[in-house]
Every structure is written in C-alpha cells, then in structure tokens.
C-alpha cells in the first residue's frame, strides 16, 4: 500500500463524521428524537459495525462514543475506533471505501 500523503491526511481530518460512519457501518441510523445541548449541529447515531453496537454523537469531523466515553476527530480516528484497527488498517479501509 502506498504511503499516506499529507493531502489525504488533511482531507480525512476534515471529513464529516457522518460520511465516515455511513461508509464504514453495516447499519447506521440517525436518531430523529435527539436534541443537542451544546452545539445545534450535533446529531446522535446508532450504528452496527462488524457486530458491535455504537451510540455516537457527531459534530462535523468530531465524534463521541457515549458508551465507551471516548471520542476523537477525523476519519482516521473514527475508523480506528469503530474497526478496532491500527493506523495502517484504518487508512487502507478509508481508501478502499473511496473516502
């Protein structure tokens, strides 16, 4: 696999988390009843990835897993979290998904 260049890193850092989530999840559904408190652009999603269930708060490129009580920013962080993967596997998956 070719090295990850700064252009890809920059694109993945700013990629909206909903785009990453929907590309990686086996099933993802936005919760229409969620009312954000801090940032009105935050959305709550329920997702299944490789047999694991997640409840995620997404705001732009940032994510927070309410069950694991952890978060991050950018597609690479989200892919690593959802897939329990290292950097190389996460970036390979993002490329494979065309992100």
Short mmCIF file of N, CA and C in Angstrom, two decimals:
data_model
loop_
_atom_site.label_atom_id
_atom_site.label_comp_id
_atom_site.label_asym_id
_atom_site.label_seq_id
_atom_site.Cartn_x
_atom_site.Cartn_y
_atom_site.Cartn_z
N UNK A 1 0.85 -1.18 0.00
CA UNK A 1 0.00 0.00 0.00
C UNK A 1 0.89 1.24 0.00
N UNK A 2 0.58 2.21 -0.86
CA UNK A 2 1.37 3.45 -0.90
C UNK A 2 1.25 4.23 0.41
N UNK A 3 2.26 5.02 0.66
CA UNK A 3 2.26 5.85 1.88
C UNK A 3 1.09 6.83 1.86
N UNK A 4 0.64 7.16 3.04
CA UNK A 4 -0.43 8.17 3.18
C UNK A 4 0.23 9.54 3.07
N UNK A 5 -0.26 10.37 2.15
CA UNK A 5 0.35 11.69 2.00
C UNK A 5 -0.43 12.75 2.78
N UNK A 6 0.16 13.92 2.87
CA UNK A 6 -0.43 15.00 3.68
C UNK A 6 -1.79 15.45 3.13
N UNK A 7 -1.98 15.32 1.81
CA UNK A 7 -3.27 15.68 1.23
C UNK A 7 -4.39 14.77 1.70
N UNK A 8 -4.10 13.47 1.74
CA UNK A 8 -5.09 12.51 2.24
C UNK A 8 -5.38 12.76 3.72
N UNK A 9 -4.32 12.97 4.49
CA UNK A 9 -4.48 13.21 5.93
C UNK A 9 -5.37 14.44 6.15
N UNK A 10 -5.09 15.50 5.44
CA UNK A 10 -5.88 16.73 5.57
C UNK A 10 -7.34 16.51 5.22
N UNK A 11 -7.57 15.79 4.12
CA UNK A 11 -8.95 15.51 3.70
C UNK A 11 -9.68 14.68 4.76
N UNK A 12 -9.01 13.65 5.26
CA UNK A 12 -9.63 12.79 6.26
C UNK A 12 -9.87 13.51 7.59
N UNK A 13 -8.99 14.44 7.94
CA UNK A 13 -9.17 15.20 9.19
C UNK A 13 -10.42 16.07 9.15
N UNK A 14 -10.74 16.56 7.96
CA UNK A 14 -11.89 17.48 7.86
C UNK A 14 -13.17 16.81 7.38
N UNK A 15 -13.10 15.54 7.02
CA UNK A 15 -14.27 14.83 6.51
C UNK A 15 -15.36 14.72 7.57
N UNK A 16 -16.57 15.04 7.20
CA UNK A 16 -17.70 14.97 8.13
C UNK A 16 -17.82 13.54 8.66
N UNK A 17 -17.98 13.40 9.96
CA UNK A 17 -18.04 12.08 10.60
C UNK A 17 -19.22 11.25 10.12
N UNK A 18 -20.30 11.90 9.71
CA UNK A 18 -21.45 11.12 9.22
C UNK A 18 -21.10 10.39 7.92
N UNK A 19 -20.27 11.01 7.09
CA UNK A 19 -19.83 10.38 5.85
C UNK A 19 -18.99 9.14 6.17
N UNK A 20 -18.07 9.30 7.10
CA UNK A 20 -17.21 8.18 7.51
C UNK A 20 -18.04 7.07 8.12
N UNK A 21 -18.92 7.42 9.05
CA UNK A 21 -19.74 6.42 9.73
C UNK A 21 -20.59 5.64 8.74
N UNK A 22 -21.29 6.31 7.86
CA UNK A 22 -22.18 5.60 6.93
C UNK A 22 -21.40 4.74 5.95
N UNK A 23 -20.16 5.11 5.65
CA UNK A 23 -19.33 4.29 4.75
C UNK A 23 -18.82 3.03 5.45
N UNK A 24 -18.55 3.12 6.75
CA UNK A 24 -17.94 2.00 7.47
C UNK A 24 -18.94 1.08 8.17
N UNK A 25 -20.11 1.60 8.48
CA UNK A 25 -21.08 0.82 9.26
C UNK A 25 -21.85 -0.17 8.41
N UNK A 26 -22.17 -1.30 9.02
CA UNK A 26 -23.07 -2.26 8.38
C UNK A 26 -24.48 -1.70 8.38
N UNK A 27 -24.79 -0.95 9.43
CA UNK A 27 -26.09 -0.28 9.56
C UNK A 27 -25.88 0.96 10.42
N UNK A 28 -26.42 2.09 10.00
CA UNK A 28 -26.33 3.33 10.77
C UNK A 28 -27.64 4.09 10.60
N UNK A 29 -28.16 4.57 11.73
CA UNK A 29 -29.42 5.31 11.70
C UNK A 29 -29.32 6.53 12.59
N UNK A 30 -29.69 7.66 12.05
CA UNK A 30 -29.73 8.90 12.82
C UNK A 30 -30.94 8.87 13.74
N UNK A 31 -30.76 9.35 14.97
CA UNK A 31 -31.84 9.40 15.95
C UNK A 31 -32.58 10.73 15.77
N UNK A 32 -33.81 10.71 15.22
CA UNK A 32 -34.53 11.95 14.97
C UNK A 32 -35.06 12.61 16.24
N UNK A 33 -35.06 11.91 17.36
CA UNK A 33 -35.58 12.47 18.62
C UNK A 33 -34.51 13.22 19.41
N UNK A 34 -33.25 13.11 19.00
CA UNK A 34 -32.15 13.74 19.74
C UNK A 34 -32.19 15.25 19.62
N UNK A 35 -32.06 15.92 20.76
CA UNK A 35 -32.00 17.37 20.81
C UNK A 35 -30.67 17.78 21.43
N UNK A 36 -29.75 18.32 20.63
CA UNK A 36 -28.42 18.67 21.15
C UNK A 36 -28.49 19.80 22.16
N UNK A 37 -27.53 19.77 23.09
CA UNK A 37 -27.48 20.78 24.15
C UNK A 37 -26.44 21.86 23.84
N UNK A 38 -25.21 21.45 23.51
CA UNK A 38 -24.12 22.41 23.33
C UNK A 38 -24.02 22.97 21.91
N UNK A 39 -24.09 22.10 20.92
CA UNK A 39 -23.92 22.53 19.53
C UNK A 39 -25.11 22.03 18.73
N UNK A 40 -25.86 22.92 18.14
CA UNK A 40 -27.09 22.54 17.45
C UNK A 40 -26.84 21.67 16.23
N UNK A 41 -25.58 21.59 15.76
CA UNK A 41 -25.27 20.74 14.60
C UNK A 41 -24.96 19.30 14.99
N UNK A 42 -24.90 19.02 16.28
CA UNK A 42 -24.62 17.66 16.75
C UNK A 42 -25.79 16.74 16.46
N UNK A 43 -25.48 15.53 15.99
CA UNK A 43 -26.50 14.52 15.74
C UNK A 43 -26.13 13.24 16.49
N UNK A 44 -27.14 12.46 16.84
CA UNK A 44 -26.88 11.17 17.50
C UNK A 44 -27.21 10.06 16.52
N UNK A 45 -26.32 9.08 16.46
CA UNK A 45 -26.46 7.95 15.56
C UNK A 45 -26.33 6.64 16.32
N UNK A 46 -27.10 5.66 15.89
CA UNK A 46 -26.98 4.28 16.38
C UNK A 46 -26.43 3.49 15.21
N UNK A 47 -25.36 2.73 15.45
CA UNK A 47 -24.71 2.03 14.35
C UNK A 47 -24.24 0.64 14.78
N UNK A 48 -24.14 -0.21 13.78
CA UNK A 48 -23.56 -1.54 13.95
C UNK A 48 -22.39 -1.65 13.00
N UNK A 49 -21.23 -1.98 13.55
CA UNK A 49 -20.02 -2.15 12.75
C UNK A 49 -19.40 -3.47 13.17
N UNK A 50 -19.36 -4.41 12.24
CA UNK A 50 -18.74 -5.72 12.49
C UNK A 50 -19.30 -6.39 13.74
N UNK A 51 -20.63 -6.29 13.91
CA UNK A 51 -21.28 -6.94 15.03
C UNK A 51 -21.23 -6.18 16.34
N UNK A 52 -20.63 -5.01 16.36
CA UNK A 52 -20.56 -4.18 17.57
C UNK A 52 -21.53 -3.01 17.44
N UNK A 53 -22.23 -2.72 18.55
CA UNK A 53 -23.21 -1.63 18.56
C UNK A 53 -22.57 -0.36 19.12
N UNK A 54 -22.91 0.77 18.52
CA UNK A 54 -22.39 2.07 18.94
C UNK A 54 -23.52 3.08 19.04
N UNK A 55 -23.37 4.01 19.98
CA UNK A 55 -24.20 5.20 20.04
C UNK A 55 -23.22 6.37 19.98
N UNK A 56 -23.28 7.11 18.89
CA UNK A 56 -22.29 8.14 18.63
C UNK A 56 -22.93 9.51 18.51
N UNK A 57 -22.25 10.51 19.06
CA UNK A 57 -22.61 11.91 18.84
C UNK A 57 -21.63 12.44 17.81
N UNK A 58 -22.14 13.02 16.73
CA UNK A 58 -21.30 13.50 15.64
C UNK A 58 -21.50 14.99 15.43
N UNK A 59 -20.39 15.71 15.33
CA UNK A 59 -20.42 17.14 15.07
C UNK A 59 -19.30 17.45 14.09
N UNK A 60 -19.65 17.69 12.84
CA UNK A 60 -18.62 17.91 11.83
C UNK A 60 -17.71 16.69 11.76
N UNK A 61 -16.39 16.88 11.84
CA UNK A 61 -15.47 15.73 11.79
C UNK A 61 -15.28 15.06 13.16
N UNK A 62 -15.87 15.62 14.20
CA UNK A 62 -15.67 15.08 15.56
C UNK A 62 -16.72 14.03 15.91
N UNK A 63 -16.30 13.10 16.78
CA UNK A 63 -17.23 12.06 17.25
C UNK A 63 -17.02 11.82 18.73
N UNK A 64 -18.08 11.33 19.38
CA UNK A 64 -18.00 10.90 20.77
C UNK A 64 -18.84 9.65 20.91
N UNK A 65 -18.23 8.58 21.39
CA UNK A 65 -18.92 7.32 21.65
C UNK A 65 -19.45 7.40 23.08
N UNK A 66 -20.77 7.48 23.22
CA UNK A 66 -21.36 7.68 24.54
C UNK A 66 -21.19 6.45 25.44
N UNK A 67 -21.11 5.28 24.87
CA UNK A 67 -20.97 4.05 25.67
C UNK A 67 -19.54 3.83 26.12
N UNK A 68 -18.58 4.07 25.23
CA UNK A 68 -17.17 3.90 25.59
C UNK A 68 -16.61 5.15 26.26
N UNK A 69 -17.38 6.25 26.21
CA UNK A 69 -16.98 7.53 26.77
C UNK A 69 -15.63 7.98 26.23
N UNK A 70 -15.51 7.91 24.92
CA UNK A 70 -14.28 8.35 24.25
C UNK A 70 -14.65 8.99 22.93
N UNK A 71 -13.78 9.81 22.43
CA UNK A 71 -14.05 10.47 21.17
C UNK A 71 -12.77 10.84 20.46
N UNK A 72 -12.95 11.57 19.38
CA UNK A 72 -11.81 11.98 18.59
C UNK A 72 -12.28 12.84 17.43
N UNK A 73 -11.37 13.06 16.51
CA UNK A 73 -11.70 13.89 15.36
C UNK A 73 -11.06 13.37 14.10
N UNK A 74 -11.82 13.38 13.05
CA UNK A 74 -11.32 12.97 11.75
C UNK A 74 -11.65 11.52 11.43
N UNK A 75 -11.63 11.24 10.13
CA UNK A 75 -12.00 9.91 9.65
C UNK A 75 -11.06 8.82 10.13
N UNK A 76 -9.78 9.12 10.26
CA UNK A 76 -8.83 8.09 10.70
C UNK A 76 -9.14 7.67 12.13
N UNK A 77 -9.31 8.64 13.02
CA UNK A 77 -9.65 8.32 14.42
C UNK A 77 -10.94 7.50 14.50
N UNK A 78 -11.95 7.93 13.75
CA UNK A 78 -13.24 7.23 13.79
C UNK A 78 -13.10 5.82 13.25
N UNK A 79 -12.38 5.65 12.14
CA UNK A 79 -12.18 4.32 11.58
C UNK A 79 -11.42 3.43 12.55
N UNK A 80 -10.38 3.97 13.18
CA UNK A 80 -9.61 3.18 14.16
C UNK A 80 -10.50 2.75 15.31
N UNK A 81 -11.37 3.64 15.76
CA UNK A 81 -12.26 3.33 16.88
C UNK A 81 -13.30 2.28 16.50
N UNK A 82 -14.00 2.50 15.39
CA UNK A 82 -15.07 1.60 15.00
C UNK A 82 -14.56 0.21 14.63
N UNK A 83 -13.42 0.16 13.98
CA UNK A 83 -12.89 -1.11 13.48
C UNK A 83 -11.91 -1.78 14.44
N UNK A 84 -11.60 -1.09 15.55
CA UNK A 84 -10.55 -1.58 16.46
C UNK A 84 -9.28 -1.86 15.67
N UNK A 85 -8.89 -0.87 14.88
CA UNK A 85 -7.80 -1.06 13.93
C UNK A 85 -6.64 -0.10 14.21
N UNK A 86 -5.49 -0.45 13.68
CA UNK A 86 -4.35 0.44 13.75
C UNK A 86 -4.43 1.44 12.59
N UNK A 87 -3.49 2.37 12.57
CA UNK A 87 -3.47 3.44 11.57
C UNK A 87 -3.44 2.87 10.15
N UNK A 88 -2.56 1.92 9.90
CA UNK A 88 -2.41 1.36 8.55
C UNK A 88 -3.70 0.69 8.07
N UNK A 89 -4.33 -0.09 8.93
CA UNK A 89 -5.58 -0.75 8.56
C UNK A 89 -6.69 0.27 8.34
N UNK A 90 -6.76 1.26 9.21
CA UNK A 90 -7.80 2.30 9.10
C UNK A 90 -7.66 3.08 7.80
N UNK A 91 -6.45 3.51 7.48
CA UNK A 91 -6.26 4.29 6.25
C UNK A 91 -6.49 3.41 5.01
N UNK A 92 -6.10 2.16 5.07
CA UNK A 92 -6.38 1.25 3.96
C UNK A 92 -7.87 1.07 3.74
N UNK A 93 -8.61 0.97 4.83
CA UNK A 93 -10.07 0.82 4.73
C UNK A 93 -10.70 2.10 4.17
N UNK A 94 -10.24 3.25 4.62
CA UNK A 94 -10.77 4.51 4.11
C UNK A 94 -10.52 4.62 2.60
N UNK A 95 -9.34 4.23 2.16
CA UNK A 95 -9.04 4.25 0.72
C UNK A 95 -9.95 3.28 -0.03
N UNK A 96 -10.10 2.08 0.52
CA UNK A 96 -10.92 1.07 -0.12
C UNK A 96 -12.37 1.54 -0.28
N UNK A 97 -12.86 2.31 0.71
CA UNK A 97 -14.23 2.83 0.67
C UNK A 97 -14.35 4.08 -0.21
N UNK A 98 -13.23 4.55 -0.72
CA UNK A 98 -13.24 5.72 -1.60
C UNK A 98 -13.40 7.03 -0.87
N UNK A 99 -13.00 7.07 0.38
CA UNK A 99 -13.13 8.32 1.16
C UNK A 99 -11.86 9.14 1.09
#
